[in-house]
């Protein structure tokens, strides 16, 4: 997410790299991939993510739909990954959604 994101944007690609001790986690055999998006108003969205490539790079993505980014402010993002060996949550990160004129 290097571009500026604005309130009401649809089709924004959210790209997350899952790492463990600084190395990308191989997600090629993942059972499920989820992204939790916490809006500035406290509402939490649970969205299905997909692999960005073959999964060996640890990258997952989600393309926003209408209503995902409908409030300007700071959002919090966290992934949940289910693998055959177990499931875990990523660390969380923040991103800003800017107001329109």
PDB file of N, CA and C in Angstrom:
ATOM      1  N   UNK A   1       0.849  -1.177   0.000  1.00  0.00           N
ATOM      2  CA  UNK A   1       0.000   0.000   0.000  1.00  0.00           C
ATOM      3  C   UNK A   1       0.898   1.245   0.000  1.00  0.00           C
ATOM      4  N   UNK A   2       1.461   1.572  -1.134  1.00  0.00           N
ATOM      5  CA  UNK A   2       2.342   2.719  -1.203  1.00  0.00           C
ATOM      6  C   UNK A   2       1.624   3.973  -1.668  1.00  0.00           C
ATOM      7  N   UNK A   3       0.509   3.844  -2.353  1.00  0.00           N
ATOM      8  CA  UNK A   3      -0.240   4.999  -2.822  1.00  0.00           C
ATOM      9  C   UNK A   3      -1.137   5.533  -1.715  1.00  0.00           C
ATOM     10  N   UNK A   4      -1.508   6.791  -1.852  1.00  0.00           N
ATOM     11  CA  UNK A   4      -2.420   7.385  -0.879  1.00  0.00           C
ATOM     12  C   UNK A   4      -3.817   6.811  -1.098  1.00  0.00           C
ATOM     13  N   UNK A   5      -4.454   6.420  -0.014  1.00  0.00           N
ATOM     14  CA  UNK A   5      -5.790   5.835  -0.059  1.00  0.00           C
ATOM     15  C   UNK A   5      -6.786   6.893   0.395  1.00  0.00           C
ATOM     16  N   UNK A   6      -7.939   6.964  -0.296  1.00  0.00           N
ATOM     17  CA  UNK A   6      -8.957   7.958   0.031  1.00  0.00           C
ATOM     18  C   UNK A   6     -10.273   7.307   0.418  1.00  0.00           C
ATOM     19  N   UNK A   7     -11.013   8.038   1.226  1.00  0.00           N
ATOM     20  CA  UNK A   7     -12.348   7.637   1.656  1.00  0.00           C
ATOM     21  C   UNK A   7     -13.188   7.299   0.419  1.00  0.00           C
ATOM     22  N   UNK A   8     -13.819   6.126   0.438  1.00  0.00           N
ATOM     23  CA  UNK A   8     -14.689   5.711  -0.661  1.00  0.00           C
ATOM     24  C   UNK A   8     -13.976   4.969  -1.779  1.00  0.00           C
ATOM     25  N   UNK A   9     -12.652   4.822  -1.702  1.00  0.00           N
ATOM     26  CA  UNK A   9     -11.930   4.087  -2.747  1.00  0.00           C
ATOM     27  C   UNK A   9     -12.430   2.649  -2.815  1.00  0.00           C
ATOM     28  N   UNK A  10     -12.576   2.145  -4.026  1.00  0.00           N
ATOM     29  CA  UNK A  10     -12.973   0.764  -4.289  1.00  0.00           C
ATOM     30  C   UNK A  10     -11.950   0.179  -5.249  1.00  0.00           C
ATOM     31  N   UNK A  11     -11.550  -1.047  -5.036  1.00  0.00           N
ATOM     32  CA  UNK A  11     -10.564  -1.684  -5.901  1.00  0.00           C
ATOM     33  C   UNK A  11      -9.130  -1.466  -5.457  1.00  0.00           C
ATOM     34  N   UNK A  12      -8.945  -0.951  -4.254  1.00  0.00           N
ATOM     35  CA  UNK A  12      -7.603  -0.753  -3.708  1.00  0.00           C
ATOM     36  C   UNK A  12      -7.035  -2.110  -3.297  1.00  0.00           C
ATOM     37  N   UNK A  13      -5.825  -2.399  -3.747  1.00  0.00           N
ATOM     38  CA  UNK A  13      -5.160  -3.662  -3.404  1.00  0.00           C
ATOM     39  C   UNK A  13      -4.408  -3.488  -2.090  1.00  0.00           C
ATOM     40  N   UNK A  14      -4.785  -4.280  -1.102  1.00  0.00           N
ATOM     41  CA  UNK A  14      -4.073  -4.315   0.170  1.00  0.00           C
ATOM     42  C   UNK A  14      -3.162  -5.541   0.109  1.00  0.00           C
ATOM     43  N   UNK A  15      -1.867  -5.307   0.185  1.00  0.00           N
ATOM     44  CA  UNK A  15      -0.870  -6.360   0.071  1.00  0.00           C
ATOM     45  C   UNK A  15      -0.119  -6.483   1.391  1.00  0.00           C
ATOM     46  N   UNK A  16      -0.093  -7.688   1.942  1.00  0.00           N
ATOM     47  CA  UNK A  16       0.542  -7.944   3.233  1.00  0.00           C
ATOM     48  C   UNK A  16       1.549  -9.074   3.055  1.00  0.00           C
ATOM     49  N   UNK A  17       2.737  -8.896   3.610  1.00  0.00           N
ATOM     50  CA  UNK A  17       3.736  -9.962   3.612  1.00  0.00           C
ATOM     51  C   UNK A  17       3.795 -10.566   5.013  1.00  0.00           C
ATOM     52  N   UNK A  18       3.561 -11.862   5.096  1.00  0.00           N
ATOM     53  CA  UNK A  18       3.592 -12.578   6.365  1.00  0.00           C
ATOM     54  C   UNK A  18       5.028 -13.052   6.596  1.00  0.00           C
ATOM     55  N   UNK A  19       5.588 -12.644   7.731  1.00  0.00           N
ATOM     56  CA  UNK A  19       6.964 -13.011   8.047  1.00  0.00           C
ATOM     57  C   UNK A  19       7.045 -13.648   9.430  1.00  0.00           C
ATOM     58  N   UNK A  20       8.126 -14.394   9.623  1.00  0.00           N
ATOM     59  CA  UNK A  20       8.443 -14.968  10.921  1.00  0.00           C
ATOM     60  C   UNK A  20       9.935 -14.746  11.133  1.00  0.00           C
ATOM     61  N   UNK A  21      10.294 -13.988  12.150  1.00  0.00           N
ATOM     62  CA  UNK A  21      11.693 -13.619  12.412  1.00  0.00           C
ATOM     63  C   UNK A  21      12.343 -12.982  11.188  1.00  0.00           C
ATOM     64  N   UNK A  22      11.572 -12.158  10.472  1.00  0.00           N
ATOM     65  CA  UNK A  22      12.106 -11.415   9.339  1.00  0.00           C
ATOM     66  C   UNK A  22      12.102 -12.157   8.014  1.00  0.00           C
ATOM     67  N   UNK A  23      11.784 -13.437   8.006  1.00  0.00           N
ATOM     68  CA  UNK A  23      11.754 -14.219   6.760  1.00  0.00           C
ATOM     69  C   UNK A  23      10.309 -14.455   6.331  1.00  0.00           C
ATOM     70  N   UNK A  24      10.063 -14.399   5.030  1.00  0.00           N
ATOM     71  CA  UNK A  24       8.726 -14.649   4.497  1.00  0.00           C
ATOM     72  C   UNK A  24       8.292 -16.069   4.821  1.00  0.00           C
ATOM     73  N   UNK A  25       7.033 -16.229   5.218  1.00  0.00           N
ATOM     74  CA  UNK A  25       6.460 -17.536   5.526  1.00  0.00           C
ATOM     75  C   UNK A  25       5.909 -18.138   4.235  1.00  0.00           C
ATOM     76  N   UNK A  26       6.241 -19.386   3.969  1.00  0.00           N
ATOM     77  CA  UNK A  26       5.712 -20.083   2.794  1.00  0.00           C
ATOM     78  C   UNK A  26       4.237 -20.399   3.054  1.00  0.00           C
ATOM     79  N   UNK A  27       3.370 -19.786   2.274  1.00  0.00           N
ATOM     80  CA  UNK A  27       1.931 -19.951   2.439  1.00  0.00           C
ATOM     81  C   UNK A  27       1.316 -20.815   1.343  1.00  0.00           C
ATOM     82  N   UNK A  28       2.155 -21.499   0.576  1.00  0.00           N
ATOM     83  CA  UNK A  28       1.660 -22.245  -0.580  1.00  0.00           C
ATOM     84  C   UNK A  28       0.662 -23.345  -0.204  1.00  0.00           C
ATOM     85  N   UNK A  29       0.711 -23.863   1.022  1.00  0.00           N
ATOM     86  CA  UNK A  29      -0.243 -24.885   1.442  1.00  0.00           C
ATOM     87  C   UNK A  29      -1.283 -24.347   2.441  1.00  0.00           C
ATOM     88  N   UNK A  30      -1.487 -23.041   2.428  1.00  0.00           N
ATOM     89  CA  UNK A  30      -2.445 -22.425   3.359  1.00  0.00           C
ATOM     90  C   UNK A  30      -3.858 -22.965   3.134  1.00  0.00           C
ATOM     91  N   UNK A  31      -4.556 -23.180   4.240  1.00  0.00           N
ATOM     92  CA  UNK A  31      -5.939 -23.647   4.204  1.00  0.00           C
ATOM     93  C   UNK A  31      -6.896 -22.465   4.078  1.00  0.00           C
ATOM     94  N   UNK A  32      -6.591 -21.391   4.808  1.00  0.00           N
ATOM     95  CA  UNK A  32      -7.409 -20.180   4.705  1.00  0.00           C
ATOM     96  C   UNK A  32      -6.553 -18.960   5.029  1.00  0.00           C
ATOM     97  N   UNK A  33      -6.943 -17.836   4.427  1.00  0.00           N
ATOM     98  CA  UNK A  33      -6.262 -16.555   4.597  1.00  0.00           C
ATOM     99  C   UNK A  33      -7.322 -15.502   4.861  1.00  0.00           C
ATOM    100  N   UNK A  34      -7.208 -14.797   5.965  1.00  0.00           N
ATOM    101  CA  UNK A  34      -8.180 -13.763   6.307  1.00  0.00           C
ATOM    102  C   UNK A  34      -7.463 -12.471   6.648  1.00  0.00           C
ATOM    103  N   UNK A  35      -8.131 -11.357   6.367  1.00  0.00           N
ATOM    104  CA  UNK A  35      -7.658 -10.051   6.810  1.00  0.00           C
ATOM    105  C   UNK A  35      -8.749  -9.424   7.666  1.00  0.00           C
ATOM    106  N   UNK A  36      -8.347  -8.944   8.825  1.00  0.00           N
ATOM    107  CA  UNK A  36      -9.245  -8.187   9.684  1.00  0.00           C
ATOM    108  C   UNK A  36      -8.882  -6.724   9.530  1.00  0.00           C
ATOM    109  N   UNK A  37      -9.873  -5.916   9.208  1.00  0.00           N
ATOM    110  CA  UNK A  37      -9.681  -4.479   9.005  1.00  0.00           C
ATOM    111  C   UNK A  37     -10.520  -3.756  10.043  1.00  0.00           C
ATOM    112  N   UNK A  38      -9.850  -3.042  10.947  1.00  0.00           N
ATOM    113  CA  UNK A  38     -10.560  -2.281  11.973  1.00  0.00           C
ATOM    114  C   UNK A  38     -10.631  -0.826  11.533  1.00  0.00           C
ATOM    115  N   UNK A  39     -11.856  -0.340  11.380  1.00  0.00           N
ATOM    116  CA  UNK A  39     -12.088   1.034  10.937  1.00  0.00           C
ATOM    117  C   UNK A  39     -11.887   2.009  12.107  1.00  0.00           C
ATOM    118  N   UNK A  40     -11.721   3.290  11.785  1.00  0.00           N
ATOM    119  CA  UNK A  40     -11.558   4.294  12.847  1.00  0.00           C
ATOM    120  C   UNK A  40     -12.739   4.355  13.812  1.00  0.00           C
ATOM    121  N   UNK A  41     -13.928   3.961  13.359  1.00  0.00           N
ATOM    122  CA  UNK A  41     -15.106   3.992  14.233  1.00  0.00           C
ATOM    123  C   UNK A  41     -15.227   2.729  15.090  1.00  0.00           C
ATOM    124  N   UNK A  42     -14.254   1.801  14.972  1.00  0.00           N
ATOM    125  CA  UNK A  42     -14.245   0.588  15.781  1.00  0.00           C
ATOM    126  C   UNK A  42     -14.837  -0.637  15.114  1.00  0.00           C
ATOM    127  N   UNK A  43     -15.545  -0.458  13.997  1.00  0.00           N
ATOM    128  CA  UNK A  43     -16.111  -1.601  13.276  1.00  0.00           C
ATOM    129  C   UNK A  43     -14.978  -2.463  12.719  1.00  0.00           C
ATOM    130  N   UNK A  44     -15.139  -3.788  12.806  1.00  0.00           N
ATOM    131  CA  UNK A  44     -14.123  -4.709  12.304  1.00  0.00           C
ATOM    132  C   UNK A  44     -14.704  -5.522  11.150  1.00  0.00           C
ATOM    133  N   UNK A  45     -14.006  -5.497  10.032  1.00  0.00           N
ATOM    134  CA  UNK A  45     -14.384  -6.286   8.868  1.00  0.00           C
ATOM    135  C   UNK A  45     -13.516  -7.529   8.819  1.00  0.00           C
ATOM    136  N   UNK A  46     -14.098  -8.670   8.482  1.00  0.00           N
ATOM    137  CA  UNK A  46     -13.353  -9.908   8.279  1.00  0.00           C
ATOM    138  C   UNK A  46     -13.462 -10.236   6.798  1.00  0.00           C
ATOM    139  N   UNK A  47     -12.339 -10.162   6.079  1.00  0.00           N
ATOM    140  CA  UNK A  47     -12.335 -10.361   4.634  1.00  0.00           C
ATOM    141  C   UNK A  47     -11.451 -11.546   4.256  1.00  0.00           C
ATOM    142  N   UNK A  48     -11.874 -12.281   3.238  1.00  0.00           N
ATOM    143  CA  UNK A  48     -11.089 -13.390   2.712  1.00  0.00           C
ATOM    144  C   UNK A  48      -9.983 -12.823   1.836  1.00  0.00           C
ATOM    145  N   UNK A  49      -8.759 -13.229   2.129  1.00  0.00           N
ATOM    146  CA  UNK A  49      -7.608 -12.816   1.321  1.00  0.00           C
ATOM    147  C   UNK A  49      -7.211 -13.968   0.401  1.00  0.00           C
ATOM    148  N   UNK A  50      -6.370 -13.669  -0.580  1.00  0.00           N
ATOM    149  CA  UNK A  50      -5.857 -14.678  -1.497  1.00  0.00           C
ATOM    150  C   UNK A  50      -4.349 -14.539  -1.593  1.00  0.00           C
ATOM    151  N   UNK A  51      -3.704 -15.567  -2.088  1.00  0.00           N
ATOM    152  CA  UNK A  51      -2.263 -15.496  -2.326  1.00  0.00           C
ATOM    153  C   UNK A  51      -2.000 -14.487  -3.440  1.00  0.00           C
ATOM    154  N   UNK A  52      -0.926 -13.732  -3.318  1.00  0.00           N
ATOM    155  CA  UNK A  52      -0.564 -12.776  -4.355  1.00  0.00           C
ATOM    156  C   UNK A  52       0.152 -13.476  -5.519  1.00  0.00           C
ATOM    157  N   UNK A  53       0.815 -14.590  -5.232  1.00  0.00           N
ATOM    158  CA  UNK A  53       1.501 -15.369  -6.268  1.00  0.00           C
ATOM    159  C   UNK A  53       1.341 -16.845  -5.908  1.00  0.00           C
ATOM    160  N   UNK A  54       2.433 -17.594  -5.879  1.00  0.00           N
ATOM    161  CA  UNK A  54       2.341 -19.015  -5.527  1.00  0.00           C
ATOM    162  C   UNK A  54       2.396 -19.253  -4.019  1.00  0.00           C
ATOM    163  N   UNK A  55       2.579 -18.205  -3.225  1.00  0.00           N
ATOM    164  CA  UNK A  55       2.577 -18.306  -1.774  1.00  0.00           C
ATOM    165  C   UNK A  55       3.941 -18.433  -1.144  1.00  0.00           C
ATOM    166  N   UNK A  56       4.961 -18.763  -1.910  1.00  0.00           N
ATOM    167  CA  UNK A  56       6.286 -18.939  -1.320  1.00  0.00           C
ATOM    168  C   UNK A  56       6.905 -17.631  -0.863  1.00  0.00           C
ATOM    169  N   UNK A  57       6.382 -16.504  -1.358  1.00  0.00           N
ATOM    170  CA  UNK A  57       6.897 -15.179  -0.968  1.00  0.00           C
ATOM    171  C   UNK A  57       6.213 -14.610   0.267  1.00  0.00           C
ATOM    172  N   UNK A  58       5.210 -15.330   0.817  1.00  0.00           N
ATOM    173  CA  UNK A  58       4.513 -14.888   2.019  1.00  0.00           C
ATOM    174  C   UNK A  58       3.517 -13.755   1.795  1.00  0.00           C
ATOM    175  N   UNK A  59       3.238 -13.416   0.554  1.00  0.00           N
ATOM    176  CA  UNK A  59       2.362 -12.269   0.266  1.00  0.00           C
ATOM    177  C   UNK A  59       0.913 -12.702   0.052  1.00  0.00           C
ATOM    178  N   UNK A  60       0.011 -11.997   0.761  1.00  0.00           N
ATOM    179  CA  UNK A  60      -1.419 -12.174   0.548  1.00  0.00           C
ATOM    180  C   UNK A  60      -2.008 -10.835   0.156  1.00  0.00           C
ATOM    181  N   UNK A  61      -3.171 -10.883  -0.517  1.00  0.00           N
ATOM    182  CA  UNK A  61      -3.796  -9.641  -0.973  1.00  0.00           C
ATOM    183  C   UNK A  61      -5.299  -9.681  -0.760  1.00  0.00           C
ATOM    184  N   UNK A  62      -5.837  -8.479  -0.732  1.00  0.00           N
ATOM    185  CA  UNK A  62      -7.282  -8.293  -0.685  1.00  0.00           C
ATOM    186  C   UNK A  62      -7.584  -7.041  -1.497  1.00  0.00           C
ATOM    187  N   UNK A  63      -8.622  -7.095  -2.325  1.00  0.00           N
ATOM    188  CA  UNK A  63      -9.056  -5.948  -3.128  1.00  0.00           C
ATOM    189  C   UNK A  63     -10.317  -5.383  -2.483  1.00  0.00           C
ATOM    190  N   UNK A  64     -10.268  -4.115  -2.089  1.00  0.00           N
ATOM    191  CA  UNK A  64     -11.390  -3.519  -1.355  1.00  0.00           C
ATOM    192  C   UNK A  64     -12.647  -3.425  -2.212  1.00  0.00           C
ATOM    193  N   UNK A  65     -13.781  -3.513  -1.525  1.00  0.00           N
ATOM    194  CA  UNK A  65     -15.087  -3.363  -2.155  1.00  0.00           C
ATOM    195  C   UNK A  65     -15.788  -2.145  -1.536  1.00  0.00           C
ATOM    196  N   UNK A  66     -16.918  -1.790  -2.089  1.00  0.00           N
ATOM    197  CA  UNK A  66     -17.688  -0.662  -1.587  1.00  0.00           C
ATOM    198  C   UNK A  66     -18.013  -0.863  -0.110  1.00  0.00           C
ATOM    199  N   UNK A  67     -17.780   0.172   0.697  1.00  0.00           N
ATOM    200  CA  UNK A  67     -18.062   0.123   2.123  1.00  0.00           C
ATOM    201  C   UNK A  67     -16.858  -0.209   2.985  1.00  0.00           C
ATOM    202  N   UNK A  68     -15.802  -0.770   2.395  1.00  0.00           N
ATOM    203  CA  UNK A  68     -14.612  -1.110   3.181  1.00  0.00           C
ATOM    204  C   UNK A  68     -13.897   0.128   3.709  1.00  0.00           C
ATOM    205  N   UNK A  69     -13.753   1.137   2.874  1.00  0.00           N
ATOM    206  CA  UNK A  69     -12.977   2.341   3.214  1.00  0.00           C
ATOM    207  C   UNK A  69     -13.877   3.565   3.228  1.00  0.00           C
ATOM    208  N   UNK A  70     -15.000   3.464   3.918  1.00  0.00           N
ATOM    209  CA  UNK A  70     -16.006   4.524   3.886  1.00  0.00           C
ATOM    210  C   UNK A  70     -15.858   5.562   4.993  1.00  0.00           C
ATOM    211  N   UNK A  71     -14.830   5.446   5.824  1.00  0.00           N
ATOM    212  CA  UNK A  71     -14.590   6.389   6.910  1.00  0.00           C
ATOM    213  C   UNK A  71     -13.142   6.842   6.823  1.00  0.00           C
ATOM    214  N   UNK A  72     -12.915   8.154   6.842  1.00  0.00           N
ATOM    215  CA  UNK A  72     -11.542   8.664   6.846  1.00  0.00           C
ATOM    216  C   UNK A  72     -10.927   8.464   8.225  1.00  0.00           C
ATOM    217  N   UNK A  73      -9.627   8.238   8.261  1.00  0.00           N
ATOM    218  CA  UNK A  73      -8.921   8.075   9.525  1.00  0.00           C
ATOM    219  C   UNK A  73      -7.921   6.945   9.470  1.00  0.00           C
ATOM    220  N   UNK A  74      -7.479   6.529  10.649  1.00  0.00           N
ATOM    221  CA  UNK A  74      -6.464   5.476  10.751  1.00  0.00           C
ATOM    222  C   UNK A  74      -7.152   4.122  10.923  1.00  0.00           C
ATOM    223  N   UNK A  75      -6.803   3.199  10.043  1.00  0.00           N
ATOM    224  CA  UNK A  75      -7.313   1.831  10.067  1.00  0.00           C
ATOM    225  C   UNK A  75      -6.233   0.917  10.623  1.00  0.00           C
ATOM    226  N   UNK A  76      -6.648  -0.202  11.195  1.00  0.00           N
ATOM    227  CA  UNK A  76      -5.720  -1.216  11.689  1.00  0.00           C
ATOM    228  C   UNK A  76      -5.960  -2.486  10.874  1.00  0.00           C
ATOM    229  N   UNK A  77      -4.892  -3.188  10.561  1.00  0.00           N
ATOM    230  CA  UNK A  77      -4.960  -4.368   9.705  1.00  0.00           C
ATOM    231  C   UNK A  77      -4.217  -5.520  10.369  1.00  0.00           C
ATOM    232  N   UNK A  78      -4.828  -6.718  10.351  1.00  0.00           N
ATOM    233  CA  UNK A  78      -4.188  -7.911  10.887  1.00  0.00           C
ATOM    234  C   UNK A  78      -4.636  -9.120  10.070  1.00  0.00           C
ATOM    235  N   UNK A  79      -3.705 -10.030   9.796  1.00  0.00           N
ATOM    236  CA  UNK A  79      -4.018 -11.234   9.031  1.00  0.00           C
ATOM    237  C   UNK A  79      -4.157 -12.430   9.960  1.00  0.00           C
ATOM    238  N   UNK A  80      -4.964 -13.399   9.527  1.00  0.00           N
ATOM    239  CA  UNK A  80      -5.062 -14.705  10.195  1.00  0.00           C
ATOM    240  C   UNK A  80      -4.797 -15.750   9.128  1.00  0.00           C
ATOM    241  N   UNK A  81      -3.847 -16.621   9.421  1.00  0.00           N
ATOM    242  CA  UNK A  81      -3.408 -17.632   8.470  1.00  0.00           C
ATOM    243  C   UNK A  81      -3.658 -19.013   9.065  1.00  0.00           C
ATOM    244  N   UNK A  82      -4.288 -19.901   8.294  1.00  0.00           N
ATOM    245  CA  UNK A  82      -4.458 -21.289   8.719  1.00  0.00           C
ATOM    246  C   UNK A  82      -3.628 -22.175   7.793  1.00  0.00           C
ATOM    247  N   UNK A  83      -2.710 -22.914   8.397  1.00  0.00           N
ATOM    248  CA  UNK A  83      -1.848 -23.856   7.694  1.00  0.00           C
ATOM    249  C   UNK A  83      -2.124 -25.259   8.236  1.00  0.00           C
ATOM    250  N   UNK A  84      -1.702 -26.307   7.547  1.00  0.00           N
ATOM    251  CA  UNK A  84      -1.917 -27.660   8.074  1.00  0.00           C
ATOM    252  C   UNK A  84      -1.346 -27.849   9.485  1.00  0.00           C
ATOM    253  N   UNK A  85      -0.266 -27.147   9.809  1.00  0.00           N
ATOM    254  CA  UNK A  85       0.364 -27.289  11.128  1.00  0.00           C
ATOM    255  C   UNK A  85      -0.316 -26.468  12.219  1.00  0.00           C
ATOM    256  N   UNK A  86      -1.228 -25.578  11.858  1.00  0.00           N
ATOM    257  CA  UNK A  86      -1.908 -24.736  12.837  1.00  0.00           C
ATOM    258  C   UNK A  86      -2.277 -23.396  12.243  1.00  0.00           C
ATOM    259  N   UNK A  87      -2.825 -22.525  13.072  1.00  0.00           N
ATOM    260  CA  UNK A  87      -3.213 -21.198  12.595  1.00  0.00           C
ATOM    261  C   UNK A  87      -2.610 -20.137  13.506  1.00  0.00           C
ATOM    262  N   UNK A  88      -2.408 -18.958  12.936  1.00  0.00           N
ATOM    263  CA  UNK A  88      -1.823 -17.873  13.716  1.00  0.00           C
ATOM    264  C   UNK A  88      -2.252 -16.530  13.150  1.00  0.00           C
ATOM    265  N   UNK A  89      -2.058 -15.493  13.964  1.00  0.00           N
ATOM    266  CA  UNK A  89      -2.329 -14.112  13.572  1.00  0.00           C
ATOM    267  C   UNK A  89      -1.009 -13.403  13.326  1.00  0.00           C
ATOM    268  N   UNK A  90      -1.022 -12.476  12.395  1.00  0.00           N
ATOM    269  CA  UNK A  90       0.151 -11.647  12.145  1.00  0.00           C
ATOM    270  C   UNK A  90       0.182 -10.508  13.156  1.00  0.00           C
ATOM    271  N   UNK A  91       1.270  -9.787  13.166  1.00  0.00           N
ATOM    272  CA  UNK A  91       1.271  -8.546  13.928  1.00  0.00           C
ATOM    273  C   UNK A  91       0.346  -7.573  13.194  1.00  0.00           C
ATOM    274  N   UNK A  92      -0.095  -6.553  13.872  1.00  0.00           N
ATOM    275  CA  UNK A  92      -0.999  -5.589  13.238  1.00  0.00           C
ATOM    276  C   UNK A  92      -0.210  -4.394  12.723  1.00  0.00           C
ATOM    277  N   UNK A  93      -0.800  -3.723  11.761  1.00  0.00           N
ATOM    278  CA  UNK A  93      -0.214  -2.529  11.195  1.00  0.00           C
ATOM    279  C   UNK A  93      -1.315  -1.508  10.947  1.00  0.00           C
ATOM    280  N   UNK A  94      -0.944  -0.268  10.834  1.00  0.00           N
ATOM    281  CA  UNK A  94      -1.899   0.812  10.597  1.00  0.00           C
ATOM    282  C   UNK A  94      -1.729   1.382   9.200  1.00  0.00           C
ATOM    283  N   UNK A  95      -2.814   1.887   8.646  1.00  0.00           N
ATOM    284  CA  UNK A  95      -2.748   2.678   7.420  1.00  0.00           C
ATOM    285  C   UNK A  95      -3.796   3.773   7.489  1.00  0.00           C
ATOM    286  N   UNK A  96      -3.547   4.846   6.756  1.00  0.00           N
ATOM    287  CA  UNK A  96      -4.422   6.009   6.824  1.00  0.00           C
ATOM    288  C   UNK A  96      -5.282   6.098   5.565  1.00  0.00           C
ATOM    289  N   UNK A  97      -6.559   6.401   5.770  1.00  0.00           N
ATOM    290  CA  UNK A  97      -7.479   6.698   4.685  1.00  0.00           C
ATOM    291  C   UNK A  97      -7.761   8.195   4.756  1.00  0.00           C
ATOM    292  N   UNK A  98      -7.460   8.886   3.688  1.00  0.00           N
ATOM    293  CA  UNK A  98      -7.555  10.350   3.642  1.00  0.00           C
ATOM    294  C   UNK A  98      -8.952  10.813   3.251  1.00  0.00           C
ATOM    295  N   UNK A  99      -9.308  11.998   3.705  1.00  0.00           N
ATOM    296  CA  UNK A  99     -10.582  12.631   3.362  1.00  0.00           C
ATOM    297  C   UNK A  99     -10.543  13.120   1.915  1.00  0.00           C
ATOM    298  N   UNK A 100     -11.700  13.210   1.325  1.00  0.00           N
ATOM    299  CA  UNK A 100     -11.843  13.850   0.029  1.00  0.00           C
ATOM    300  C   UNK A 100     -12.224  15.309   0.239  1.00  0.00           C
ATOM    301  N   UNK A 101     -12.149  16.089  -0.796  1.00  0.00           N
ATOM    302  CA  UNK A 101     -12.483  17.523  -0.706  1.00  0.00           C
ATOM    303  C   UNK A 101     -13.962  17.689  -0.417  1.00  0.00           C
TER     304      UNK A 101
END
